[in-house]
Amino acid sequence: MVSFFVSLTVLILGYFFYGVFIEKVFGIKADRKTPAYDINDGVDYIPMPTWKVFLIQFLNIAGLGPIFGAIMGIMYGPAAFLWIALGTIFGGAVHDYLSGMLSLKYKGASLSEVVGFELGGKIKLVMRIFAVVLLIMVGAVFVINPAQLLAQLTAGAAGGEVFSLDFWIIAVFVYYILATLLPIDKIIGNIYPLFGFVLLFMAVAIFFMLVTHFGSFVPEFTDGLHNRHPKPETYQIFPMMFVSIACGAISGFHATQSPLMARCLKNEKRGRVVFYGAMVTEGIVALIWAAAAIAYFKGDFVSLGGFLTSNGASVLVNDLSIKWLGLFGGVLAVLGVVAAPITSGDTALRAARLMVSDFFKFKQDTVVKRLMVSLPIFICCYVVMKVDLDVLWRYFGWSNQTLSVFTLWAVTMFLARKKKAYIVSLIPAMFMTMVCVAYIIFAPEGFSFDNVFSRWICENYPSLGDAHTFDYYLSVAISVVVAMLCYVFFKISLKRRLVSPIEGSI
């Protein structure tokens, strides 16, 4: 397990060293009044203890991504460990911290507003629509997935079906409605410590079993970083693995959640603990599940791939937890996995409500006003739930990472305007631009790039390889060009946006 522990060490040290560096780059002001005190409304803007804000932020962002995404990602081999560790420290944690602190600076503004402040009104409009659609997709996905796990859990514990899948879908959805409408400290602030306990138990218990019993089956970097996916021609490491492992490395969804906690922080100096720290914690959870998934199949990538293709990640989580931890421990572990998506789904719909209310400048001080904004969101979420889950999950994954691209370019613009070391977000911004462009061009669920030009080239010049391989390299080349064009556009825009439109009012 040397590679696993190296990756774990990188995550821990990254928080204490690179996290401090990023904090200095941003430039906090400990004496600046935070929105929690400045706009205290008793509903969304409420001062809360740092430990509780951290716990809520962690649970908000720790959906199924660091569990299911990590399980799907380890199919590509030990390269997944590298992406989880380095992606978290240099990409995801930087993305989460800077977006959270920008929201804090801009009076707790939603992500779409923050991006609009930095990239302009047209991008703001796109972000408003894109972000709300993504959040509704998150709500839909994170109703169905935990409901499936709960249905499996209750059926397995009782030896047969106790509550149907439909029952659990309704139960989870009703909870989301309540969590969206009620003040943040009434349900979310009170129930999250319980969710946090089961999620922590799950991670620690799986880690303990992994280290004491199954560590010899965890692959090493020395085994090679080549692609181990059962269909390597279609599912290349770049960009496929970087989309599969989203929340465990970098996720645009996180930036929609950070403003919720930016409205509850008592002091700016707590931002690194809450935003950077929560992302590092999530990276550790992803690392544990990636290692556990392949160790469960004794290092056999073929068996892992076959099982996931036939049964899906939720069945693997259930089987692994019960067999490794016994019935009681396994039930608690599965409940931890259930808590992860539930605590992201509820705040996803809450964030959607706040984005819409910010857009229309509609106060949310009464339940009736919150219901007026939320009702269309609930209806849209219910409609999206009817879409095939496999299709919905794939498009959610790409949309999620695309949102991170907008956020990274926005924080890069802020740092550049302030004459700070904007390279810390510029490199992740360009890299994730390449990932998202290459993915949507080449992936089967994207354009599935297949053109006459490629076939003609390869027929006349066989040395270039087959058309499918040529299409892959062409999609990567296009992604590089698009990233460079984005950089050029950034430099041009920077000259026009030396001051943010609302800077003078802050």
PDB file of C-alpha atoms in Angstrom, residues 183-468:
ATOM      1  CA  PRO A 183     -33.982  27.966   8.065  1.00  0.00           C
ATOM      2  CA  ILE A 184     -30.553  26.370   7.676  1.00  0.00           C
ATOM      3  CA  ASP A 185     -30.065  25.884  11.428  1.00  0.00           C
ATOM      4  CA  LYS A 186     -33.385  24.061  11.963  1.00  0.00           C
ATOM      5  CA  ILE A 187     -32.922  20.809  10.028  1.00  0.00           C
ATOM      6  CA  ILE A 188     -29.545  20.933   8.295  1.00  0.00           C
ATOM      7  CA  GLY A 189     -27.720  22.402  11.294  1.00  0.00           C
ATOM      8  CA  ASN A 190     -29.194  19.823  13.673  1.00  0.00           C
ATOM      9  CA  ILE A 191     -29.313  16.588  11.685  1.00  0.00           C
ATOM     10  CA  TYR A 192     -25.923  16.927   9.977  1.00  0.00           C
ATOM     11  CA  PRO A 193     -23.886  15.948  13.078  1.00  0.00           C
ATOM     12  CA  LEU A 194     -25.656  12.557  12.968  1.00  0.00           C
ATOM     13  CA  PHE A 195     -24.989  12.232   9.229  1.00  0.00           C
ATOM     14  CA  GLY A 196     -21.395  13.269   9.882  1.00  0.00           C
ATOM     15  CA  PHE A 197     -20.948  10.500  12.436  1.00  0.00           C
ATOM     16  CA  VAL A 198     -22.120   7.714  10.112  1.00  0.00           C
ATOM     17  CA  LEU A 199     -20.088   9.099   7.209  1.00  0.00           C
ATOM     18  CA  LEU A 200     -16.974   9.294   9.411  1.00  0.00           C
ATOM     19  CA  PHE A 201     -17.603   5.781  10.727  1.00  0.00           C
ATOM     20  CA  MET A 202     -17.884   4.489   7.164  1.00  0.00           C
ATOM     21  CA  ALA A 203     -14.568   6.000   6.066  1.00  0.00           C
ATOM     22  CA  VAL A 204     -12.637   4.974   9.194  1.00  0.00           C
ATOM     23  CA  ALA A 205     -14.054   1.418   9.270  1.00  0.00           C
ATOM     24  CA  ILE A 206     -13.322   0.755   5.589  1.00  0.00           C
ATOM     25  CA  PHE A 207      -9.833   2.255   6.013  1.00  0.00           C
ATOM     26  CA  PHE A 208      -9.127   0.006   9.012  1.00  0.00           C
ATOM     27  CA  MET A 209     -10.178  -3.149   7.156  1.00  0.00           C
ATOM     28  CA  LEU A 210      -8.240  -2.082   4.105  1.00  0.00           C
ATOM     29  CA  VAL A 211      -5.002  -1.589   6.042  1.00  0.00           C
ATOM     30  CA  THR A 212      -5.272  -4.658   8.300  1.00  0.00           C
ATOM     31  CA  HIS A 213      -6.651  -7.270   5.897  1.00  0.00           C
ATOM     32  CA  PHE A 214      -6.584  -6.284   2.227  1.00  0.00           C
ATOM     33  CA  GLY A 215      -3.637  -3.928   1.765  1.00  0.00           C
ATOM     34  CA  SER A 216      -1.633  -6.424  -0.303  1.00  0.00           C
ATOM     35  CA  PHE A 217      -4.244  -6.207  -3.082  1.00  0.00           C
ATOM     36  CA  VAL A 218      -3.974  -2.432  -3.555  1.00  0.00           C
ATOM     37  CA  PRO A 219      -2.059  -1.640  -6.790  1.00  0.00           C
ATOM     38  CA  GLU A 220       1.173   0.357  -6.785  1.00  0.00           C
ATOM     39  CA  PHE A 221       2.496   3.056  -9.103  1.00  0.00           C
ATOM     40  CA  THR A 222       5.371   0.710  -9.880  1.00  0.00           C
ATOM     41  CA  ASP A 223       2.855  -1.641 -11.524  1.00  0.00           C
ATOM     42  CA  GLY A 224       2.517   0.988 -14.251  1.00  0.00           C
ATOM     43  CA  LEU A 225       0.164   3.877 -14.908  1.00  0.00           C
ATOM     44  CA  HIS A 226      -1.253   2.425 -18.120  1.00  0.00           C
ATOM     45  CA  ASN A 227      -5.003   2.168 -18.639  1.00  0.00           C
ATOM     46  CA  ARG A 228      -6.644  -0.855 -16.955  1.00  0.00           C
ATOM     47  CA  HIS A 229     -10.212  -0.117 -18.089  1.00  0.00           C
ATOM     48  CA  PRO A 230     -11.979  -3.095 -19.753  1.00  0.00           C
ATOM     49  CA  LYS A 231     -12.615  -0.899 -22.834  1.00  0.00           C
ATOM     50  CA  PRO A 232      -9.427   1.187 -23.091  1.00  0.00           C
ATOM     51  CA  GLU A 233     -10.026   2.230 -26.706  1.00  0.00           C
ATOM     52  CA  THR A 234     -13.278   3.980 -25.805  1.00  0.00           C
ATOM     53  CA  TYR A 235     -12.531   4.955 -22.201  1.00  0.00           C
ATOM     54  CA  GLN A 236      -9.140   6.649 -22.299  1.00  0.00           C
ATOM     55  CA  ILE A 237      -7.503   7.883 -19.089  1.00  0.00           C
ATOM     56  CA  PHE A 238      -7.614  11.388 -20.538  1.00  0.00           C
ATOM     57  CA  PRO A 239     -10.251  12.737 -20.394  1.00  0.00           C
ATOM     58  CA  MET A 240     -12.530   9.922 -19.150  1.00  0.00           C
ATOM     59  CA  MET A 241     -10.920   9.282 -15.749  1.00  0.00           C
ATOM     60  CA  PHE A 242     -10.848  13.000 -14.959  1.00  0.00           C
ATOM     61  CA  VAL A 243     -14.619  13.192 -15.385  1.00  0.00           C
ATOM     62  CA  SER A 244     -15.354   9.898 -13.611  1.00  0.00           C
ATOM     63  CA  ILE A 245     -13.431  11.012 -10.507  1.00  0.00           C
ATOM     64  CA  ALA A 246     -15.026  14.410 -10.072  1.00  0.00           C
ATOM     65  CA  CYS A 247     -15.995  15.144  -6.463  1.00  0.00           C
ATOM     66  CA  GLY A 248     -12.934  13.240  -5.247  1.00  0.00           C
ATOM     67  CA  ALA A 249     -10.591  15.633  -7.072  1.00  0.00           C
ATOM     68  CA  ILE A 250     -12.407  18.688  -8.459  1.00  0.00           C
ATOM     69  CA  SER A 251     -16.105  19.404  -8.877  1.00  0.00           C
ATOM     70  CA  GLY A 252     -17.979  22.454 -10.107  1.00  0.00           C
ATOM     71  CA  PHE A 253     -20.921  21.515  -7.908  1.00  0.00           C
ATOM     72  CA  HIS A 254     -18.843  22.390  -4.845  1.00  0.00           C
ATOM     73  CA  ALA A 255     -18.739  26.057  -5.829  1.00  0.00           C
ATOM     74  CA  THR A 256     -22.542  26.155  -5.748  1.00  0.00           C
ATOM     75  CA  GLN A 257     -22.422  24.952  -2.136  1.00  0.00           C
ATOM     76  CA  SER A 258     -19.632  27.190  -0.823  1.00  0.00           C
ATOM     77  CA  PRO A 259     -21.810  30.349  -0.802  1.00  0.00           C
ATOM     78  CA  LEU A 260     -24.219  28.599   1.599  1.00  0.00           C
ATOM     79  CA  MET A 261     -21.414  28.380   4.158  1.00  0.00           C
ATOM     80  CA  ALA A 262     -19.883  31.733   3.206  1.00  0.00           C
ATOM     81  CA  ARG A 263     -23.123  33.161   4.611  1.00  0.00           C
ATOM     82  CA  CYS A 264     -22.497  31.449   7.960  1.00  0.00           C
ATOM     83  CA  LEU A 265     -18.753  31.991   8.589  1.00  0.00           C
ATOM     84  CA  LYS A 266     -17.871  34.152  11.550  1.00  0.00           C
ATOM     85  CA  ASN A 267     -14.389  35.104  10.344  1.00  0.00           C
ATOM     86  CA  GLU A 268     -12.427  34.998   7.074  1.00  0.00           C
ATOM     87  CA  LYS A 269      -9.520  33.184   8.703  1.00  0.00           C
ATOM     88  CA  ARG A 270     -11.786  30.127   9.093  1.00  0.00           C
ATOM     89  CA  GLY A 271     -12.163  29.866   5.330  1.00  0.00           C
ATOM     90  CA  ARG A 272      -9.170  27.568   4.824  1.00  0.00           C
ATOM     91  CA  VAL A 273     -10.469  25.081   7.400  1.00  0.00           C
ATOM     92  CA  VAL A 274     -13.954  25.066   5.910  1.00  0.00           C
ATOM     93  CA  PHE A 275     -13.384  25.269   2.149  1.00  0.00           C
ATOM     94  CA  TYR A 276      -9.872  23.889   1.560  1.00  0.00           C
ATOM     95  CA  GLY A 277     -10.110  21.463   4.472  1.00  0.00           C
ATOM     96  CA  ALA A 278     -13.466  19.974   3.459  1.00  0.00           C
ATOM     97  CA  MET A 279     -12.171  19.261  -0.043  1.00  0.00           C
ATOM     98  CA  VAL A 280      -9.047  17.541   1.301  1.00  0.00           C
ATOM     99  CA  THR A 281     -11.241  15.441   3.593  1.00  0.00           C
ATOM    100  CA  GLU A 282     -13.343  14.451   0.608  1.00  0.00           C
ATOM    101  CA  GLY A 283     -10.201  13.509  -1.309  1.00  0.00           C
ATOM    102  CA  ILE A 284      -9.257  11.172   1.544  1.00  0.00           C
ATOM    103  CA  VAL A 285     -12.699   9.512   1.396  1.00  0.00           C
ATOM    104  CA  ALA A 286     -12.303   9.054  -2.371  1.00  0.00           C
ATOM    105  CA  LEU A 287      -8.831   7.573  -1.926  1.00  0.00           C
ATOM    106  CA  ILE A 288     -10.144   5.045   0.612  1.00  0.00           C
ATOM    107  CA  TRP A 289     -13.013   3.901  -1.611  1.00  0.00           C
ATOM    108  CA  ALA A 290     -10.846   3.678  -4.728  1.00  0.00           C
ATOM    109  CA  ALA A 291      -8.387   1.416  -2.894  1.00  0.00           C
ATOM    110  CA  ALA A 292     -11.152  -0.601  -1.219  1.00  0.00           C
ATOM    111  CA  ALA A 293     -12.961  -1.273  -4.508  1.00  0.00           C
ATOM    112  CA  ILE A 294      -9.975  -2.859  -6.228  1.00  0.00           C
ATOM    113  CA  ALA A 295      -8.812  -4.627  -3.033  1.00  0.00           C
ATOM    114  CA  TYR A 296     -12.263  -6.222  -2.746  1.00  0.00           C
ATOM    115  CA  PHE A 297     -11.542  -7.985  -6.043  1.00  0.00           C
ATOM    116  CA  LYS A 298      -7.987  -8.838  -4.939  1.00  0.00           C
ATOM    117  CA  GLY A 299      -6.396  -6.485  -7.443  1.00  0.00           C
ATOM    118  CA  ASP A 300      -8.243  -7.987 -10.428  1.00  0.00           C
ATOM    119  CA  PHE A 301      -9.280  -5.081 -12.667  1.00  0.00           C
ATOM    120  CA  VAL A 302     -11.118  -7.379 -15.080  1.00  0.00           C
ATOM    121  CA  SER A 303     -13.365  -8.726 -12.309  1.00  0.00           C
ATOM    122  CA  LEU A 304     -13.988  -5.213 -10.977  1.00  0.00           C
ATOM    123  CA  GLY A 305     -14.964  -3.934 -14.416  1.00  0.00           C
ATOM    124  CA  GLY A 306     -17.233  -6.889 -15.085  1.00  0.00           C
ATOM    125  CA  PHE A 307     -18.993  -6.542 -11.729  1.00  0.00           C
ATOM    126  CA  LEU A 308     -19.601  -2.802 -12.163  1.00  0.00           C
ATOM    127  CA  THR A 309     -20.900  -3.306 -15.697  1.00  0.00           C
ATOM    128  CA  SER A 310     -23.377  -5.950 -14.535  1.00  0.00           C
ATOM    129  CA  ASN A 311     -24.398  -4.636 -11.104  1.00  0.00           C
ATOM    130  CA  GLY A 312     -23.344  -1.014 -10.658  1.00  0.00           C
ATOM    131  CA  ALA A 313     -21.466   0.775  -7.891  1.00  0.00           C
ATOM    132  CA  SER A 314     -24.341   0.752  -5.376  1.00  0.00           C
ATOM    133  CA  VAL A 315     -24.382  -3.058  -5.225  1.00  0.00           C
ATOM    134  CA  LEU A 316     -20.602  -3.107  -4.768  1.00  0.00           C
ATOM    135  CA  VAL A 317     -20.820  -0.626  -1.878  1.00  0.00           C
ATOM    136  CA  ASN A 318     -23.509  -2.723  -0.188  1.00  0.00           C
ATOM    137  CA  ASP A 319     -21.707  -6.058  -0.683  1.00  0.00           C
ATOM    138  CA  LEU A 320     -18.287  -4.732   0.354  1.00  0.00           C
ATOM    139  CA  SER A 321     -19.627  -3.051   3.500  1.00  0.00           C
ATOM    140  CA  ILE A 322     -21.563  -6.100   4.716  1.00  0.00           C
ATOM    141  CA  LYS A 323     -18.768  -8.610   3.985  1.00  0.00           C
ATOM    142  CA  TRP A 324     -15.966  -6.494   5.441  1.00  0.00           C
ATOM    143  CA  LEU A 325     -17.785  -5.107   8.482  1.00  0.00           C
ATOM    144  CA  GLY A 326     -20.496  -7.621   9.262  1.00  0.00           C
ATOM    145  CA  LEU A 327     -24.214  -6.868   9.337  1.00  0.00           C
ATOM    146  CA  PHE A 328     -24.212  -4.121  11.995  1.00  0.00           C
ATOM    147  CA  GLY A 329     -21.032  -2.399  10.837  1.00  0.00           C
ATOM    148  CA  GLY A 330     -22.044  -2.832   7.210  1.00  0.00           C
ATOM    149  CA  VAL A 331     -25.434  -1.237   7.834  1.00  0.00           C
ATOM    150  CA  LEU A 332     -23.738   1.768   9.471  1.00  0.00           C
ATOM    151  CA  ALA A 333     -21.270   1.987   6.572  1.00  0.00           C
ATOM    152  CA  VAL A 334     -24.046   1.910   3.982  1.00  0.00           C
ATOM    153  CA  LEU A 335     -25.931   4.537   5.981  1.00  0.00           C
ATOM    154  CA  GLY A 336     -22.773   6.648   5.736  1.00  0.00           C
ATOM    155  CA  VAL A 337     -22.832   6.242   1.977  1.00  0.00           C
ATOM    156  CA  VAL A 338     -26.540   7.130   2.005  1.00  0.00           C
ATOM    157  CA  ALA A 339     -25.836  10.241   4.086  1.00  0.00           C
ATOM    158  CA  ALA A 340     -23.341  11.520   1.497  1.00  0.00           C
ATOM    159  CA  PRO A 341     -25.798  12.047  -1.387  1.00  0.00           C
ATOM    160  CA  ILE A 342     -28.674  13.089   0.879  1.00  0.00           C
ATOM    161  CA  THR A 343     -26.587  15.865   2.430  1.00  0.00           C
ATOM    162  CA  SER A 344     -25.658  17.098  -1.047  1.00  0.00           C
ATOM    163  CA  GLY A 345     -29.105  16.751  -2.591  1.00  0.00           C
ATOM    164  CA  ASP A 346     -30.873  18.811   0.066  1.00  0.00           C
ATOM    165  CA  THR A 347     -28.453  21.737  -0.188  1.00  0.00           C
ATOM    166  CA  ALA A 348     -28.380  21.483  -3.999  1.00  0.00           C
ATOM    167  CA  LEU A 349     -32.061  22.397  -4.145  1.00  0.00           C
ATOM    168  CA  ARG A 350     -31.518  25.003  -1.442  1.00  0.00           C
ATOM    169  CA  ALA A 351     -28.702  26.546  -3.508  1.00  0.00           C
ATOM    170  CA  ALA A 352     -30.966  26.520  -6.575  1.00  0.00           C
ATOM    171  CA  ARG A 353     -33.583  28.448  -4.588  1.00  0.00           C
ATOM    172  CA  LEU A 354     -31.007  31.025  -3.517  1.00  0.00           C
ATOM    173  CA  MET A 355     -29.668  31.438  -7.058  1.00  0.00           C
ATOM    174  CA  VAL A 356     -33.144  32.064  -8.453  1.00  0.00           C
ATOM    175  CA  SER A 357     -33.980  34.467  -5.628  1.00  0.00           C
ATOM    176  CA  ASP A 358     -30.685  36.330  -6.177  1.00  0.00           C
ATOM    177  CA  PHE A 359     -31.501  36.641  -9.864  1.00  0.00           C
ATOM    178  CA  PHE A 360     -34.970  38.095  -9.246  1.00  0.00           C
ATOM    179  CA  LYS A 361     -33.834  39.944  -6.092  1.00  0.00           C
ATOM    180  CA  PHE A 362     -36.704  38.270  -4.265  1.00  0.00           C
ATOM    181  CA  LYS A 363     -36.363  38.231  -0.472  1.00  0.00           C
ATOM    182  CA  GLN A 364     -36.596  34.840   1.264  1.00  0.00           C
ATOM    183  CA  ASP A 365     -37.667  35.967   4.730  1.00  0.00           C
ATOM    184  CA  THR A 366     -40.955  34.011   4.852  1.00  0.00           C
ATOM    185  CA  VAL A 367     -41.890  30.405   4.065  1.00  0.00           C
ATOM    186  CA  VAL A 368     -44.455  31.554   1.496  1.00  0.00           C
ATOM    187  CA  LYS A 369     -41.825  33.501  -0.454  1.00  0.00           C
ATOM    188  CA  ARG A 370     -39.410  30.571  -0.298  1.00  0.00           C
ATOM    189  CA  LEU A 371     -42.153  28.229  -1.507  1.00  0.00           C
ATOM    190  CA  MET A 372     -42.958  30.516  -4.453  1.00  0.00           C
ATOM    191  CA  VAL A 373     -39.382  30.201  -5.662  1.00  0.00           C
ATOM    192  CA  SER A 374     -38.968  26.537  -4.736  1.00  0.00           C
ATOM    193  CA  LEU A 375     -42.159  25.064  -6.213  1.00  0.00           C
ATOM    194  CA  PRO A 376     -41.038  25.315  -9.876  1.00  0.00           C
ATOM    195  CA  ILE A 377     -37.667  23.839  -8.827  1.00  0.00           C
ATOM    196  CA  PHE A 378     -39.360  20.875  -7.134  1.00  0.00           C
ATOM    197  CA  ILE A 379     -41.512  20.251 -10.207  1.00  0.00           C
ATOM    198  CA  CYS A 380     -38.490  20.364 -12.550  1.00  0.00           C
ATOM    199  CA  CYS A 381     -36.595  18.000 -10.240  1.00  0.00           C
ATOM    200  CA  TYR A 382     -39.484  15.538 -10.293  1.00  0.00           C
ATOM    201  CA  VAL A 383     -39.580  15.628 -14.111  1.00  0.00           C
ATOM    202  CA  VAL A 384     -35.809  15.085 -14.383  1.00  0.00           C
ATOM    203  CA  MET A 385     -36.094  12.069 -12.054  1.00  0.00           C
ATOM    204  CA  LYS A 386     -38.022  10.323 -14.843  1.00  0.00           C
ATOM    205  CA  VAL A 387     -34.939  10.338 -17.107  1.00  0.00           C
ATOM    206  CA  ASP A 388     -32.922   7.103 -17.274  1.00  0.00           C
ATOM    207  CA  LEU A 389     -30.409   7.256 -14.399  1.00  0.00           C
ATOM    208  CA  ASP A 390     -27.422   6.032 -16.458  1.00  0.00           C
ATOM    209  CA  VAL A 391     -27.946   8.766 -19.037  1.00  0.00           C
ATOM    210  CA  LEU A 392     -28.605  11.388 -16.368  1.00  0.00           C
ATOM    211  CA  TRP A 393     -25.451  10.465 -14.408  1.00  0.00           C
ATOM    212  CA  ARG A 394     -23.172  10.742 -17.455  1.00  0.00           C
ATOM    213  CA  TYR A 395     -24.419  14.178 -18.446  1.00  0.00           C
ATOM    214  CA  PHE A 396     -24.342  15.268 -14.825  1.00  0.00           C
ATOM    215  CA  GLY A 397     -20.652  14.294 -14.660  1.00  0.00           C
ATOM    216  CA  TRP A 398     -19.710  16.391 -17.686  1.00  0.00           C
ATOM    217  CA  SER A 399     -21.890  19.343 -16.655  1.00  0.00           C
ATOM    218  CA  ASN A 400     -20.357  19.216 -13.197  1.00  0.00           C
ATOM    219  CA  GLN A 401     -16.816  19.513 -14.508  1.00  0.00           C
ATOM    220  CA  THR A 402     -17.797  22.174 -17.034  1.00  0.00           C
ATOM    221  CA  LEU A 403     -19.133  24.289 -14.177  1.00  0.00           C
ATOM    222  CA  SER A 404     -15.715  24.058 -12.518  1.00  0.00           C
ATOM    223  CA  VAL A 405     -14.190  25.527 -15.686  1.00  0.00           C
ATOM    224  CA  PHE A 406     -16.344  28.671 -15.434  1.00  0.00           C
ATOM    225  CA  THR A 407     -15.517  29.004 -11.739  1.00  0.00           C
ATOM    226  CA  LEU A 408     -11.773  28.581 -12.224  1.00  0.00           C
ATOM    227  CA  TRP A 409     -11.668  31.220 -14.981  1.00  0.00           C
ATOM    228  CA  ALA A 410     -13.667  33.587 -12.756  1.00  0.00           C
ATOM    229  CA  VAL A 411     -11.314  33.238  -9.765  1.00  0.00           C
ATOM    230  CA  THR A 412      -8.354  33.573 -12.151  1.00  0.00           C
ATOM    231  CA  MET A 413      -9.773  36.875 -13.371  1.00  0.00           C
ATOM    232  CA  PHE A 414     -10.142  38.077  -9.780  1.00  0.00           C
ATOM    233  CA  LEU A 415      -6.570  37.160  -8.865  1.00  0.00           C
ATOM    234  CA  ALA A 416      -5.202  38.723 -12.056  1.00  0.00           C
ATOM    235  CA  ARG A 417      -7.109  41.970 -11.447  1.00  0.00           C
ATOM    236  CA  LYS A 418      -5.648  42.096  -7.959  1.00  0.00           C
ATOM    237  CA  LYS A 419      -2.160  41.437  -9.369  1.00  0.00           C
ATOM    238  CA  LYS A 420      -1.836  38.233  -7.372  1.00  0.00           C
ATOM    239  CA  ALA A 421      -0.285  34.881  -8.381  1.00  0.00           C
ATOM    240  CA  TYR A 422      -3.166  33.885 -10.671  1.00  0.00           C
ATOM    241  CA  ILE A 423      -1.185  30.978 -12.087  1.00  0.00           C
ATOM    242  CA  VAL A 424      -2.477  28.888  -9.130  1.00  0.00           C
ATOM    243  CA  SER A 425      -5.927  28.834 -10.729  1.00  0.00           C
ATOM    244  CA  LEU A 426      -4.941  29.464 -14.356  1.00  0.00           C
ATOM    245  CA  ILE A 427      -3.261  26.070 -14.794  1.00  0.00           C
ATOM    246  CA  PRO A 428      -6.244  24.125 -13.354  1.00  0.00           C
ATOM    247  CA  ALA A 429      -8.586  26.291 -15.463  1.00  0.00           C
ATOM    248  CA  MET A 430      -6.779  25.458 -18.699  1.00  0.00           C
ATOM    249  CA  PHE A 431      -6.417  21.786 -17.810  1.00  0.00           C
ATOM    250  CA  MET A 432     -10.094  21.345 -16.946  1.00  0.00           C
ATOM    251  CA  THR A 433     -11.048  23.219 -20.115  1.00  0.00           C
ATOM    252  CA  MET A 434      -9.115  20.599 -22.066  1.00  0.00           C
ATOM    253  CA  VAL A 435     -10.747  17.763 -20.109  1.00  0.00           C
ATOM    254  CA  CYS A 436     -14.303  18.991 -20.710  1.00  0.00           C
ATOM    255  CA  VAL A 437     -13.809  19.821 -24.386  1.00  0.00           C
ATOM    256  CA  ALA A 438     -12.069  16.523 -25.191  1.00  0.00           C
ATOM    257  CA  TYR A 439     -14.704  14.586 -23.261  1.00  0.00           C
ATOM    258  CA  ILE A 440     -17.764  16.069 -24.957  1.00  0.00           C
ATOM    259  CA  ILE A 441     -16.164  15.599 -28.389  1.00  0.00           C
ATOM    260  CA  PHE A 442     -14.918  12.042 -27.972  1.00  0.00           C
ATOM    261  CA  ALA A 443     -17.094  10.344 -25.324  1.00  0.00           C
ATOM    262  CA  PRO A 444     -19.917   7.996 -26.419  1.00  0.00           C
ATOM    263  CA  GLU A 445     -22.410  10.126 -24.476  1.00  0.00           C
ATOM    264  CA  GLY A 446     -21.016  13.253 -26.158  1.00  0.00           C
ATOM    265  CA  PHE A 447     -20.549  13.727 -29.911  1.00  0.00           C
ATOM    266  CA  SER A 448     -18.791  10.343 -30.142  1.00  0.00           C
ATOM    267  CA  PHE A 449     -16.373  11.912 -32.613  1.00  0.00           C
ATOM    268  CA  ASP A 450     -16.492   9.896 -35.829  1.00  0.00           C
ATOM    269  CA  ASN A 451     -16.017  11.744 -39.091  1.00  0.00           C
ATOM    270  CA  VAL A 452     -15.442  11.060 -42.755  1.00  0.00           C
ATOM    271  CA  PHE A 453     -12.219  13.073 -42.742  1.00  0.00           C
ATOM    272  CA  SER A 454     -10.599  10.778 -40.155  1.00  0.00           C
ATOM    273  CA  ARG A 455     -11.602   7.637 -42.023  1.00  0.00           C
ATOM    274  CA  TRP A 456     -10.284   9.049 -45.314  1.00  0.00           C
ATOM    275  CA  ILE A 457      -6.981  10.072 -43.708  1.00  0.00           C
ATOM    276  CA  CYS A 458      -6.422   6.672 -42.116  1.00  0.00           C
ATOM    277  CA  GLU A 459      -7.364   4.762 -45.274  1.00  0.00           C
ATOM    278  CA  ASN A 460      -4.810   6.720 -47.285  1.00  0.00           C
ATOM    279  CA  TYR A 461      -2.185   6.960 -44.564  1.00  0.00           C
ATOM    280  CA  PRO A 462      -2.359   3.675 -42.599  1.00  0.00           C
ATOM    281  CA  SER A 463       0.728   4.613 -40.580  1.00  0.00           C
ATOM    282  CA  LEU A 464      -1.461   7.074 -38.642  1.00  0.00           C
ATOM    283  CA  GLY A 465      -3.396   4.153 -37.146  1.00  0.00           C
ATOM    284  CA  ASP A 466      -7.106   3.404 -37.140  1.00  0.00           C
ATOM    285  CA  ALA A 467      -9.771   6.098 -37.488  1.00  0.00           C
ATOM    286  CA  HIS A 468     -10.954   5.739 -33.881  1.00  0.00           C
TER     287      HIS A 468
END
